[in-house]
Amino acid sequence: MTLTREQGILRAFAQLADTLVDDYDVVDLLQNLVDLSSRFLGATASGVMLADEHGDLDVIASTSEASRLVEVMQLSAYAGPCIESFETGAVVSVADIVQVPDRWHAFRDRALEQGFVAIDAIPLRLRTQTIGTLNLFRDRVGDLPEDDLVAAQAFADVATIGILHQRSLAESDAIRRQLQFALNSRIIIEQAKGVVAQTRGVPIDQAFTLIRDYARRNQRGISLVASDIVERRLGL
């Protein structure tokens, strides 16, 4: 049966909700978020950035592990739509990256060089607290349809609730530990990518795909699989 786009989005919400189980893996949740966002919201590429305990944004999940996407997001974390969305807690949409302010020149130049011409940065927020951003990159100039923006914010909200699951906003220490766990998991994943790339003789992007696919086939968390690879308990 062929699903309509609306049916697909509803199933995407159900898939995200299914991730919120006991001992869920934050990285898996966010990886599902970016994959579903690109599939249903017309993004060429997408990624999630979370803030560490110092308020600095770092890439946690992306549809591609290629350096081009990660680098563009990191530049935007210093001066660009991502950091502005994080600091204001509001959606920042850029229909034509050529037109961004001069203070964002490093982000603009690199994004255009990599073929990205439009971006929407959506805050991961709960009430007044913003913990990161969902970033949708597109290869065509123009505004994202309003319905897509609404869906993107809803996706981001589900992910935020997941990250802060069973945590009170007053328990800031617990929240920081949860976010730091996600950031630490990313470091392990980076190391595992390097191991797989070297042992299998494949590019970094393909190495991550091998890790992710193995985790999904075996119903294990990506960070757990990565840890086993780094500790040489698992070979792919």
mmCIF file of C-alpha atoms in Angstrom:
data_model
loop_
_atom_site.group_PDB
_atom_site.id
_atom_site.type_symbol
_atom_site.label_atom_id
_atom_site.label_comp_id
_atom_site.label_asym_id
_atom_site.label_seq_id
_atom_site.Cartn_x
_atom_site.Cartn_y
_atom_site.Cartn_z
ATOM 1 C CA MET A 1 0.000 0.000 0.000
ATOM 2 C CA THR A 2 1.330 3.424 -0.957
ATOM 3 C CA LEU A 3 1.152 5.887 1.923
ATOM 4 C CA THR A 4 0.170 9.509 1.454
ATOM 5 C CA ARG A 5 2.628 12.086 2.745
ATOM 6 C CA GLU A 6 0.307 12.863 5.674
ATOM 7 C CA GLN A 7 0.105 9.185 6.590
ATOM 8 C CA GLY A 8 3.868 8.969 6.390
ATOM 9 C CA ILE A 9 4.291 11.887 8.798
ATOM 10 C CA LEU A 10 1.848 10.330 11.255
ATOM 11 C CA ARG A 11 3.800 7.081 11.145
ATOM 12 C CA ALA A 12 7.001 9.063 11.645
ATOM 13 C CA PHE A 13 5.591 10.494 14.878
ATOM 14 C CA ALA A 14 4.654 7.005 15.969
ATOM 15 C CA GLN A 15 8.183 5.797 15.202
ATOM 16 C CA LEU A 16 9.710 8.597 17.261
ATOM 17 C CA ALA A 17 7.333 7.880 20.134
ATOM 18 C CA ASP A 18 8.262 4.194 20.016
ATOM 19 C CA THR A 19 11.854 5.204 20.694
ATOM 20 C CA LEU A 20 10.860 6.538 24.111
ATOM 21 C CA VAL A 21 11.171 3.332 26.072
ATOM 22 C CA ASP A 22 13.113 2.461 29.216
ATOM 23 C CA ASP A 23 16.873 2.848 28.779
ATOM 24 C CA TYR A 24 16.452 4.357 25.329
ATOM 25 C CA ASP A 25 19.503 5.608 23.467
ATOM 26 C CA VAL A 26 19.493 9.391 22.951
ATOM 27 C CA VAL A 27 21.660 9.076 19.846
ATOM 28 C CA ASP A 28 19.209 6.592 18.293
ATOM 29 C CA LEU A 29 16.333 8.976 18.989
ATOM 30 C CA LEU A 30 18.112 11.872 17.318
ATOM 31 C CA GLN A 31 19.278 9.750 14.387
ATOM 32 C CA ASN A 32 15.667 8.762 13.761
ATOM 33 C CA LEU A 33 14.706 12.435 13.995
ATOM 34 C CA VAL A 34 17.097 13.576 11.266
ATOM 35 C CA ASP A 35 16.347 10.618 8.988
ATOM 36 C CA LEU A 36 12.595 11.176 9.235
ATOM 37 C CA SER A 37 12.948 14.939 8.783
ATOM 38 C CA SER A 38 14.834 14.513 5.530
ATOM 39 C CA ARG A 39 12.448 11.835 4.298
ATOM 40 C CA PHE A 40 9.231 13.774 4.865
ATOM 41 C CA LEU A 41 10.159 17.473 4.966
ATOM 42 C CA GLY A 42 12.061 17.827 1.710
ATOM 43 C CA ALA A 43 15.486 18.456 3.232
ATOM 44 C CA THR A 44 18.581 17.584 1.220
ATOM 45 C CA ALA A 45 20.359 16.932 4.513
ATOM 46 C CA SER A 46 19.576 17.494 8.155
ATOM 47 C CA GLY A 47 21.293 17.371 11.503
ATOM 48 C CA VAL A 48 20.789 17.919 15.215
ATOM 49 C CA MET A 49 23.061 19.982 17.418
ATOM 50 C CA LEU A 50 22.951 19.896 21.222
ATOM 51 C CA ALA A 51 24.471 22.328 23.685
ATOM 52 C CA ASP A 52 27.064 21.109 26.147
ATOM 53 C CA GLU A 53 27.319 22.316 29.736
ATOM 54 C CA HIS A 54 29.023 25.502 28.537
ATOM 55 C CA GLY A 55 26.313 26.312 26.000
ATOM 56 C CA ASP A 56 28.438 25.399 22.981
ATOM 57 C CA LEU A 57 26.632 23.584 20.155
ATOM 58 C CA ASP A 58 27.997 20.349 18.734
ATOM 59 C CA VAL A 59 26.725 17.944 16.082
ATOM 60 C CA ILE A 60 25.108 14.846 17.606
ATOM 61 C CA ALA A 61 23.279 13.276 14.639
ATOM 62 C CA SER A 62 23.112 13.927 10.903
ATOM 63 C CA THR A 63 21.805 12.295 7.763
ATOM 64 C CA SER A 64 25.344 12.174 6.434
ATOM 65 C CA GLU A 65 28.602 11.737 8.274
ATOM 66 C CA ALA A 66 30.449 13.387 5.399
ATOM 67 C CA SER A 67 32.611 16.242 6.642
ATOM 68 C CA ARG A 68 30.854 18.753 4.366
ATOM 69 C CA LEU A 69 27.607 18.681 6.353
ATOM 70 C CA VAL A 70 29.221 18.509 9.772
ATOM 71 C CA GLU A 71 31.539 21.405 8.945
ATOM 72 C CA VAL A 72 28.721 23.629 7.676
ATOM 73 C CA MET A 73 26.693 23.010 10.831
ATOM 74 C CA GLN A 74 29.678 23.732 13.062
ATOM 75 C CA LEU A 75 30.268 27.034 11.267
ATOM 76 C CA SER A 76 26.621 27.921 11.810
ATOM 77 C CA ALA A 77 27.057 27.086 15.488
ATOM 78 C CA TYR A 78 29.536 29.966 15.753
ATOM 79 C CA ALA A 79 27.798 32.513 13.525
ATOM 80 C CA GLY A 80 24.747 31.480 11.557
ATOM 81 C CA PRO A 81 21.137 30.285 11.695
ATOM 82 C CA CYS A 82 21.839 27.429 14.135
ATOM 83 C CA ILE A 83 23.268 29.559 16.937
ATOM 84 C CA GLU A 84 20.647 32.262 16.384
ATOM 85 C CA SER A 85 17.837 29.712 16.676
ATOM 86 C CA PHE A 86 19.426 28.270 19.817
ATOM 87 C CA GLU A 87 19.914 31.653 21.470
ATOM 88 C CA THR A 88 16.463 33.028 20.605
ATOM 89 C CA GLY A 89 14.457 29.822 20.898
ATOM 90 C CA ALA A 90 12.779 30.679 17.592
ATOM 91 C CA VAL A 91 12.766 29.163 14.119
ATOM 92 C CA VAL A 92 15.314 30.821 11.829
ATOM 93 C CA SER A 93 14.495 30.308 8.154
ATOM 94 C CA VAL A 94 16.779 31.386 5.335
ATOM 95 C CA ALA A 95 15.160 31.054 1.914
ATOM 96 C CA ASP A 96 18.355 32.078 0.107
ATOM 97 C CA ILE A 97 21.687 31.678 1.871
ATOM 98 C CA VAL A 98 23.261 34.188 -0.506
ATOM 99 C CA GLN A 99 21.283 36.886 1.321
ATOM 100 C CA VAL A 100 22.484 36.157 4.875
ATOM 101 C CA PRO A 101 24.172 38.957 6.892
ATOM 102 C CA ASP A 102 27.880 39.542 6.355
ATOM 103 C CA ARG A 103 28.622 38.364 9.910
ATOM 104 C CA TRP A 104 27.626 34.883 8.712
ATOM 105 C CA HIS A 105 30.044 34.963 5.777
ATOM 106 C CA ALA A 106 32.011 31.833 6.776
ATOM 107 C CA PHE A 107 28.820 29.787 7.049
ATOM 108 C CA ARG A 108 27.430 31.280 3.819
ATOM 109 C CA ASP A 109 30.536 30.613 1.741
ATOM 110 C CA ARG A 110 30.953 27.019 2.940
ATOM 111 C CA ALA A 111 27.248 26.193 2.600
ATOM 112 C CA LEU A 112 27.122 27.478 -0.972
ATOM 113 C CA GLU A 113 30.341 25.643 -1.812
ATOM 114 C CA GLN A 114 28.717 22.402 -0.629
ATOM 115 C CA GLY A 115 25.510 22.972 -2.605
ATOM 116 C CA PHE A 116 23.231 24.121 0.227
ATOM 117 C CA VAL A 117 21.232 27.216 -0.692
ATOM 118 C CA ALA A 118 18.486 27.333 1.971
ATOM 119 C CA ILE A 119 18.197 26.312 5.626
ATOM 120 C CA ASP A 120 15.668 26.169 8.425
ATOM 121 C CA ALA A 121 16.963 25.967 12.002
ATOM 122 C CA ILE A 122 14.314 24.751 14.446
ATOM 123 C CA PRO A 123 14.897 24.983 18.204
ATOM 124 C CA LEU A 124 14.734 21.914 20.424
ATOM 125 C CA ARG A 125 12.878 23.554 23.267
ATOM 126 C CA LEU A 126 10.529 22.831 26.123
ATOM 127 C CA ARG A 127 8.804 25.888 27.515
ATOM 128 C CA THR A 128 11.597 28.417 28.066
ATOM 129 C CA GLN A 129 14.502 25.984 27.846
ATOM 130 C CA THR A 130 16.306 25.421 24.550
ATOM 131 C CA ILE A 131 18.782 22.542 24.417
ATOM 132 C CA GLY A 132 19.760 22.480 20.732
ATOM 133 C CA THR A 133 18.530 22.786 17.161
ATOM 134 C CA LEU A 134 17.215 20.666 14.302
ATOM 135 C CA ASN A 135 18.692 21.958 11.043
ATOM 136 C CA LEU A 136 17.178 21.309 7.605
ATOM 137 C CA PHE A 137 19.397 22.069 4.599
ATOM 138 C CA ARG A 138 17.969 22.318 1.085
ATOM 139 C CA ASP A 139 19.478 22.520 -2.395
ATOM 140 C CA ARG A 140 16.726 24.756 -3.778
ATOM 141 C CA VAL A 141 16.047 28.415 -2.981
ATOM 142 C CA GLY A 142 12.693 29.178 -1.381
ATOM 143 C CA ASP A 143 10.699 29.016 1.820
ATOM 144 C CA LEU A 144 9.798 25.731 3.449
ATOM 145 C CA PRO A 145 6.000 25.317 3.296
ATOM 146 C CA GLU A 146 4.259 26.374 6.495
ATOM 147 C CA ASP A 147 2.869 22.876 7.083
ATOM 148 C CA ASP A 148 6.392 21.461 6.851
ATOM 149 C CA LEU A 149 7.663 23.983 9.390
ATOM 150 C CA VAL A 150 4.880 23.011 11.768
ATOM 151 C CA ALA A 151 5.756 19.323 11.335
ATOM 152 C CA ALA A 152 9.481 20.067 11.809
ATOM 153 C CA GLN A 153 8.807 21.892 15.081
ATOM 154 C CA ALA A 154 6.618 19.004 16.220
ATOM 155 C CA PHE A 155 9.415 16.522 15.391
ATOM 156 C CA ALA A 156 11.850 18.681 17.347
ATOM 157 C CA ASP A 157 9.468 18.916 20.299
ATOM 158 C CA VAL A 158 9.072 15.136 20.442
ATOM 159 C CA ALA A 159 12.854 14.762 20.487
ATOM 160 C CA THR A 160 13.205 17.380 23.223
ATOM 161 C CA ILE A 161 10.623 15.652 25.377
ATOM 162 C CA GLY A 162 12.483 12.403 24.786
ATOM 163 C CA ILE A 163 15.804 13.860 25.892
ATOM 164 C CA LEU A 164 14.233 15.328 29.014
ATOM 165 C CA HIS A 165 12.089 12.250 29.581
ATOM 166 C CA GLN A 166 11.238 11.721 33.260
ATOM 167 C CA ARG A 167 13.408 14.680 34.176
ATOM 168 C CA SER A 168 12.112 17.757 35.914
ATOM 169 C CA LEU A 169 13.260 21.083 34.478
ATOM 170 C CA ALA A 170 14.295 21.979 38.011
ATOM 171 C CA GLU A 171 16.786 19.120 38.018
ATOM 172 C CA SER A 172 19.329 20.952 35.914
ATOM 173 C CA ASP A 173 22.144 18.652 36.972
ATOM 174 C CA ALA A 174 20.269 15.611 35.684
ATOM 175 C CA ILE A 175 19.560 17.359 32.396
ATOM 176 C CA ARG A 176 23.206 18.286 31.953
ATOM 177 C CA ARG A 177 24.231 14.694 32.635
ATOM 178 C CA GLN A 178 21.794 13.433 29.986
ATOM 179 C CA LEU A 179 23.091 15.911 27.430
ATOM 180 C CA GLN A 180 26.696 15.167 28.349
ATOM 181 C CA PHE A 181 26.004 11.449 27.876
ATOM 182 C CA ALA A 182 24.839 12.182 24.329
ATOM 183 C CA LEU A 183 27.946 14.268 23.655
ATOM 184 C CA ASN A 184 30.212 11.563 25.073
ATOM 185 C CA SER A 185 28.430 8.951 22.953
ATOM 186 C CA ARG A 186 29.218 11.020 19.882
ATOM 187 C CA ILE A 187 32.948 10.864 20.695
ATOM 188 C CA ILE A 188 32.786 7.060 20.899
ATOM 189 C CA ILE A 189 30.919 6.924 17.587
ATOM 190 C CA GLU A 190 33.580 9.095 15.927
ATOM 191 C CA GLN A 191 36.265 6.696 17.175
ATOM 192 C CA ALA A 192 34.297 3.664 15.971
ATOM 193 C CA LYS A 193 33.878 5.225 12.516
ATOM 194 C CA GLY A 194 37.637 5.561 12.283
ATOM 195 C CA VAL A 195 38.169 1.944 13.304
ATOM 196 C CA VAL A 196 35.657 0.605 10.776
ATOM 197 C CA ALA A 197 36.926 2.884 8.021
ATOM 198 C CA GLN A 198 40.459 1.633 8.550
ATOM 199 C CA THR A 199 39.663 -2.065 8.927
ATOM 200 C CA ARG A 200 37.173 -2.197 6.075
ATOM 201 C CA GLY A 201 38.955 0.279 3.813
ATOM 202 C CA VAL A 202 35.836 2.416 3.322
ATOM 203 C CA PRO A 203 35.090 6.162 3.601
ATOM 204 C CA ILE A 204 34.010 7.559 6.970
ATOM 205 C CA ASP A 205 30.456 8.124 5.729
ATOM 206 C CA GLN A 206 30.124 4.472 4.702
ATOM 207 C CA ALA A 207 31.688 3.332 7.972
ATOM 208 C CA PHE A 208 28.919 5.054 9.914
ATOM 209 C CA THR A 209 26.300 3.437 7.683
ATOM 210 C CA LEU A 210 27.764 0.007 8.498
ATOM 211 C CA ILE A 211 27.622 0.769 12.223
ATOM 212 C CA ARG A 212 24.083 2.129 12.087
ATOM 213 C CA ASP A 213 22.774 -0.758 9.985
ATOM 214 C CA TYR A 214 24.358 -3.329 12.303
ATOM 215 C CA ALA A 215 22.793 -1.628 15.332
ATOM 216 C CA ARG A 216 19.354 -1.627 13.736
ATOM 217 C CA ARG A 217 19.558 -5.225 12.531
ATOM 218 C CA ASN A 218 20.515 -6.374 15.999
ATOM 219 C CA GLN A 219 18.196 -3.962 17.826
ATOM 220 C CA ARG A 220 21.022 -2.379 19.768
ATOM 221 C CA GLY A 221 21.880 1.239 20.492
ATOM 222 C CA ILE A 222 24.340 2.875 18.106
ATOM 223 C CA SER A 223 26.517 4.102 20.973
ATOM 224 C CA LEU A 224 26.681 0.592 22.491
ATOM 225 C CA VAL A 225 27.741 -0.920 19.166
ATOM 226 C CA ALA A 226 30.317 1.848 18.731
ATOM 227 C CA SER A 227 31.725 1.169 22.199
ATOM 228 C CA ASP A 228 32.096 -2.533 21.390
ATOM 229 C CA ILE A 229 33.940 -1.668 18.172
ATOM 230 C CA VAL A 230 36.333 0.721 19.917
ATOM 231 C CA GLU A 231 37.004 -1.816 22.677
ATOM 232 C CA ARG A 232 37.588 -4.482 19.971
ATOM 233 C CA ARG A 233 34.721 -6.621 21.260
ATOM 234 C CA LEU A 234 33.041 -6.391 17.851
ATOM 235 C CA GLY A 235 34.373 -6.352 14.303
ATOM 236 C CA LEU A 236 32.324 -5.250 11.304
#
